Amino acid sequence: MKFGYFDDANREYVITSPRTPYPWINYLGTQGFFSLISNTAGGYSFYKDARLRRITRYRYNNVPIDMGGRYFYIKDGETIWNPGWSPVKTELDAYECRHGMGYTIITGKKNDLKAEVTFFVPQNYDGEVQQVVLTNEGSSSKEFSLFSFAEWCLWDAQDDCTNFQRNYSTGRVEVVGSTIYHKTEYRDRRDHFAFYTVNDTIDGYDTDRDAFIGLYNGFHNPEAVMAGKATDSFADGWSPIASHYKKITLAPGESKTLVYILGYVEMPADQKFEADGKTINKVKALKMIEQYDTPEKVAAGMAELKAAWDKLLGILNVETPDDKVNRMVNIWNQYQCMVTFNLSRSASYFESGIGRGMGFRDSNQDVLGFVHQIPDRARERIIDIASTQFPDGGCYHQYQPLTKKGNADIGGDFSDDPLWLILSVSAYIKETGDWTILDEMVPYDNDMSIAQTMLEHLKVSFYHIVNNLGPHGLPLAMRADWNDCINLSCYSDTPGESFQTYTNPKFAAEGGYSKIAESVMVATLFTYTGPNYVAILKHLGKDDEAAKAQAEIDKMKANIMESAFDGDWFLRAYDAEGKKMGSKECEEGKIFIEPQGFAVMSEIGKEEGADIKTLNAIDKYLNTDFGLVLNNPAFTKYYVQYGEISTYPGGYKENAGIFTHNNAWIICAEAYAGRGDKAFEYYSKIAPAFTEETSDIHKTEPYVYGQMIGGKDAGSDIGKPGNHFGQGKNSWLTGTAAWNMVAISQYILGIAADFDGLRIDPSIPAAWDGLSAKREFRGATYDIKVTNPNHVCKGVKAVTVDGNAIEGNVLPAFGDGKTHTVEVTMG
Ligand code: GLC
Ligand code: GLC
C-alpha cells in the first residue's frame, strides 16, 4: 500500500494521506540552522547542536505520536483545522505534503479555504521561513482567523526535559509589533536569542503556553483558538511559546500571503542590549526579518535553494532502465548522504538529539557518500575526525561537534575505528586528486603540539591493527568493532552498565579488554582497506614502506584462511575464551554477515573458491524477502560472553535484524565477484524506492534508508514469527546512506573514482541493455554511455573516449573543463 508518490521532475515525494504508517519527515537547513519537519508539520529546530541549542521544544515518544511542531490553526466559523491535519485532526477536503530538497510544502483544504504552507531554511540564513498562502476557492466571502504556534525550548534540550524545578521559573520573552522574542537566560550568560515574526500586522498574540492552550487542553484544542481570540499573554516563567493571531477576510477567489520567520540570533557580548541594558538589541534580528519579508524575497530564496541542489545533484546523474534506481541515485540517496553529513547520528525521529556526538567510524564512512558533492567540506571533516586520534593510532570513539574534541565519557578502544580513516582519506584523494591532504599537519587528541602529517595518521591507523593482534594473529576485538553490540570483554550481568564502556574487572589489569578475543570482521576490513594505504605509499614513491605494509596484509590474509575460514564462510570472532563465534559449531549465531563482504572483496581464499562459497552461504542462510539478516540463527537467550547483541529479541537490531548498512557490503561483494543479478536483487530488497508499494509493512519513509528492517525472526520471541518482519526502523541517519550510494553507483553501475582516474566497471543485471551517466570529475564532465549487447553482468570489452579507443577501463582525469564522450561496451 502506498501513501503517496514520487514526483521525480520536482525531486519531491508527495504524501497524499496524513495518516502515514509513521511520521514521514524531512530536514530543512544545511549550515547552522536545522529543522526536522514531519508530513503533518511536527518536529523542531535547533542551531548547530541539537542538544545545546535547541530552539523549539519536541517531546519524543509522545502519545499520540509526533505532537509539537510549528502549527497553523485556522478557525473558520465553528470549524478549526490545520493545513497539515494534525494536531486538531479535523478531516480535510484535501491534503498534500511535498517533501523536497531542503523544503516541505504542506497544503490543506477545508470548506473552500485552501492553505498552502512552504517551509524552508534559506541558504546562509539562520532561520526557518514559513510562507502561508490562503485562498478562498468558494463563491462567497470568508472571514476566519489564523493562529501560528511554536513552543520554545529553553536551549539545553536535556535540561529542558528534566530540570523542571529550575526551568519552570526561567522563561522570558519580549514582544514588539509582530515579533515575539525568546530570551530565556539572555540577560545572564547566553549571547543568543530566537524570534518568531510575521510580515503583517497582527490582532493579538500569546507567549504563555497555559494561556494559549489551557492547562487541561492539548495541542488539538487550544483554548485561545477555540475562543477565536488571542489573550495577549506574556510569559513569565513556565513555558514560553509564540503565537500570532490574525483576523482575515477573503473575497471569493482572493488570496493572501503571509510570511513567518522563526529565527536564531547570536550577538557579540558587548552589543547584547539597548542603552537601558535590558532590552534586546534587535539590529541583527531586524536585518534578518527584512531579508524575507515579502513573497518575492521568499521566491528568490527558494530559487537559490533549488539552484544549490541542482549543483549538488548535477555531479552524478544516471539513467538506467530502472526508474527506481534513477530516483535513488540521482535524488534521494544523494540527498540522504548530505543530511547524514550534516547531522551525523544526532537528530532524527529515532535519535533524540541529546545522545551522542559524531562517531569516528560513522563520520568517516559518511564521507564515502558525499565526497563527490562537497569535497572541501569532506576534507575539513576528515581533518576534524583525525584530530581526535591518539598518537598510537587508537581514537576517541566519538567527538562533540561544537568543541570538535574527543568524548572522554565513551573513550576509545573500538577495534575498527582507525581503519575507516584510511578509507575516507583514500576516497577523498580518489575523488579530488588532491594529495596535499597527506601533508596536512593534524593534531593528536586535539593537541597541536604533537601534530603529525595526515600520512602519519594513516600509518598509525594501519599499524594500530598490526600491533594489536590476538593468539591467531587476528585483530583484537576490544570493546566492540563495527558491531557495537558484540562486546566480547564485557560479561555484564548488572542492569544499566553500558556494554560499550563498562570494564569488567576480569580484564582491568589487561587494559580493559581481553587479549584473547579477536574480530574476524576487523581482519577482513583490514585486508579491504589496507591496499589503499599501500597504493598511497607507492604513489609517493615509498616503495619499501609499501612492501612492508603489503606483507602485513598478506600475512593477515593467511591468518584468516588458517584460523577464520569455517569451510563455507568466515567466522565472526573468537570470544574471550578462545571459542569460535559465527561458526557451524555454534548452537545459535552460526553465520554473521559482517566479515564476509570484505573477505570476498579482498579475494581471501579465492583460489580455493572461498569467495563463491561464502556468497552462496549468505544467500542460503541470510537472504530473506526484505533483505539480508545480520546473523542466523538469531540468539534466543542471553550470552553473557557476547554482550549486547543477544539482549535484543531475535529479528531486531544487531540480533538478526536486517541491518541495511552491512547489506551494502554484500551487494558490493556480489558485484565485485561479477554476479550483477544477485547484487541487484539484494539492492532492490532494501532500497527505499522499492519498498514504496509495501509502505504499510515497511512503515518508515519510502525515500530514505533506515538503519534496520525487522528480520525473519522478528516476533519469534512472542511466539509470532513474522510479526514486524519487513518493518523499517531508525530512518534517516545511518551509514547505510553512504554505503548504498557506494554499492549502487560504484559497484553496480560501476562508476568509481580511483587514484588515477575514473574507473568504469559495471556489474549489472544481465537483462539490462546498458546505462548512461553524466559525471563531473576533477574539473571535467564525462558523458558516459554503457552498452551491454551480449547481456552479461560484468566485463568491459572496449572503451572509447571522444571516439578514440583507450587501454583498460580507467578514464584519465582531463581537468580541462570540457565534456568528454565515453562509450563503454560490455561483453
Ligand atoms: C549504528 C552505529 C554504528 C554501528 C552500527 C552497528 O549504525 O551508528 O556506529 O557500527 O550501529 O552496531
Ligand atoms: C549504537 C548503535 C546501535 C546499538 C547501540 C548499542 O548506538 O547505533 O545499533 O544498538 O550502539 O548501545
PDB file of C-alpha atoms in Angstrom, residues 361 390 392-397 410-419 460-471 474-491 498-504 507 510-523 572-576 581 641-644:
ATOM      1  CA  ARG A 361      33.687   5.392  12.338  1.00  0.00           C
ATOM      2  CA  PHE A 390      45.710   9.215  19.665  1.00  0.00           C
ATOM      3  CA  ASP A 392      49.274   5.206  18.775  1.00  0.00           C
ATOM      4  CA  GLY A 393      46.524   5.187  16.135  1.00  0.00           C
ATOM      5  CA  GLY A 394      43.666   4.432  18.508  1.00  0.00           C
ATOM      6  CA  CYS A 395      40.980   7.073  18.683  1.00  0.00           C
ATOM      7  CA  TYR A 396      38.117   8.502  20.638  1.00  0.00           C
ATOM      8  CA  HIS A 397      35.024   6.674  19.509  1.00  0.00           C
ATOM      9  CA  ILE A 410      32.969   6.982  25.843  1.00  0.00           C
ATOM     10  CA  GLY A 411      36.708   6.802  25.375  1.00  0.00           C
ATOM     11  CA  GLY A 412      38.344   4.636  22.732  1.00  0.00           C
ATOM     12  CA  ASP A 413      39.342   1.034  22.082  1.00  0.00           C
ATOM     13  CA  PHE A 414      36.802   0.257  19.399  1.00  0.00           C
ATOM     14  CA  SER A 415      38.825  -2.067  17.233  1.00  0.00           C
ATOM     15  CA  ASP A 416      37.620  -0.992  13.797  1.00  0.00           C
ATOM     16  CA  ASP A 417      37.770   2.783  14.212  1.00  0.00           C
ATOM     17  CA  PRO A 418      41.248   3.579  12.827  1.00  0.00           C
ATOM     18  CA  LEU A 419      40.654   1.700   9.580  1.00  0.00           C
ATOM     19  CA  VAL A 460      49.445   4.735  12.894  1.00  0.00           C
ATOM     20  CA  SER A 461      45.924   3.681  11.916  1.00  0.00           C
ATOM     21  CA  PHE A 462      47.245   0.823   9.845  1.00  0.00           C
ATOM     22  CA  TYR A 463      49.751  -0.295  12.456  1.00  0.00           C
ATOM     23  CA  HIS A 464      47.276   0.048  15.284  1.00  0.00           C
ATOM     24  CA  ILE A 465      45.710  -3.084  13.848  1.00  0.00           C
ATOM     25  CA  VAL A 466      49.035  -4.815  13.246  1.00  0.00           C
ATOM     26  CA  ASN A 467      50.210  -4.011  16.766  1.00  0.00           C
ATOM     27  CA  ASN A 468      47.108  -5.361  18.456  1.00  0.00           C
ATOM     28  CA  LEU A 469      46.732  -8.937  17.353  1.00  0.00           C
ATOM     29  CA  GLY A 470      45.488 -11.896  19.342  1.00  0.00           C
ATOM     30  CA  PRO A 471      46.506 -15.546  19.536  1.00  0.00           C
ATOM     31  CA  LEU A 474      43.805 -11.681  14.089  1.00  0.00           C
ATOM     32  CA  PRO A 475      42.942  -8.184  15.375  1.00  0.00           C
ATOM     33  CA  LEU A 476      41.816  -7.932  18.980  1.00  0.00           C
ATOM     34  CA  ALA A 477      38.098  -7.307  19.247  1.00  0.00           C
ATOM     35  CA  MET A 478      38.491  -4.794  22.106  1.00  0.00           C
ATOM     36  CA  ARG A 479      35.274  -3.138  23.348  1.00  0.00           C
ATOM     37  CA  ALA A 480      33.468  -3.671  20.067  1.00  0.00           C
ATOM     38  CA  ASP A 481      34.155  -3.498  16.358  1.00  0.00           C
ATOM     39  CA  TRP A 482      31.751  -2.111  13.744  1.00  0.00           C
ATOM     40  CA  ASN A 483      29.067  -4.056  15.532  1.00  0.00           C
ATOM     41  CA  ASP A 484      28.593  -2.031  18.713  1.00  0.00           C
ATOM     42  CA  CYS A 485      26.727  -4.918  20.217  1.00  0.00           C
ATOM     43  CA  ILE A 486      29.387  -7.618  20.038  1.00  0.00           C
ATOM     44  CA  ASN A 487      31.160  -6.909  23.316  1.00  0.00           C
ATOM     45  CA  LEU A 488      33.469  -9.790  23.948  1.00  0.00           C
ATOM     46  CA  SER A 489      35.133  -8.359  27.041  1.00  0.00           C
ATOM     47  CA  CYS A 490      32.125  -7.079  28.846  1.00  0.00           C
ATOM     48  CA  TYR A 491      30.497 -10.022  30.641  1.00  0.00           C
ATOM     49  CA  SER A 498      26.992   0.275  29.216  1.00  0.00           C
ATOM     50  CA  PHE A 499      28.029  -2.671  27.101  1.00  0.00           C
ATOM     51  CA  GLN A 500      30.474  -0.488  25.253  1.00  0.00           C
ATOM     52  CA  THR A 501      32.168   1.310  28.127  1.00  0.00           C
ATOM     53  CA  TYR A 502      31.855  -1.000  31.104  1.00  0.00           C
ATOM     54  CA  THR A 503      35.196  -2.531  32.054  1.00  0.00           C
ATOM     55  CA  ASN A 504      34.870  -5.960  33.551  1.00  0.00           C
ATOM     56  CA  PHE A 507      40.176  -7.534  32.159  1.00  0.00           C
ATOM     57  CA  GLU A 510      44.971  -6.130  30.769  1.00  0.00           C
ATOM     58  CA  GLY A 511      43.948  -2.590  29.884  1.00  0.00           C
ATOM     59  CA  GLY A 512      40.192  -3.054  29.869  1.00  0.00           C
ATOM     60  CA  TYR A 513      39.621  -5.772  27.310  1.00  0.00           C
ATOM     61  CA  SER A 514      40.539  -9.354  26.597  1.00  0.00           C
ATOM     62  CA  LYS A 515      43.764 -10.130  24.821  1.00  0.00           C
ATOM     63  CA  ILE A 516      42.212 -13.351  23.573  1.00  0.00           C
ATOM     64  CA  ALA A 517      39.017 -12.168  21.865  1.00  0.00           C
ATOM     65  CA  GLU A 518      39.611 -11.445  18.174  1.00  0.00           C
ATOM     66  CA  SER A 519      37.500  -9.892  15.449  1.00  0.00           C
ATOM     67  CA  VAL A 520      37.469 -11.524  12.041  1.00  0.00           C
ATOM     68  CA  MET A 521      35.454  -8.581  10.808  1.00  0.00           C
ATOM     69  CA  VAL A 522      38.285  -6.187  11.590  1.00  0.00           C
ATOM     70  CA  ALA A 523      40.697  -8.630   9.963  1.00  0.00           C
ATOM     71  CA  ARG A 572      32.783 -13.760  13.082  1.00  0.00           C
ATOM     72  CA  ALA A 573      35.191 -13.767  16.016  1.00  0.00           C
ATOM     73  CA  TYR A 574      36.973 -15.691  18.706  1.00  0.00           C
ATOM     74  CA  ASP A 575      35.476 -14.917  22.081  1.00  0.00           C
ATOM     75  CA  ALA A 576      37.421 -14.194  25.258  1.00  0.00           C
ATOM     76  CA  MET A 581      31.733 -17.198  17.187  1.00  0.00           C
ATOM     77  CA  GLN A 641      30.196 -13.668  26.678  1.00  0.00           C
ATOM     78  CA  TYR A 642      28.815 -11.872  23.580  1.00  0.00           C
ATOM     79  CA  GLY A 643      27.395  -8.766  25.224  1.00  0.00           C
ATOM     80  CA  GLU A 644      24.614  -6.567  23.942  1.00  0.00           C
TER      81      GLU A 644
END
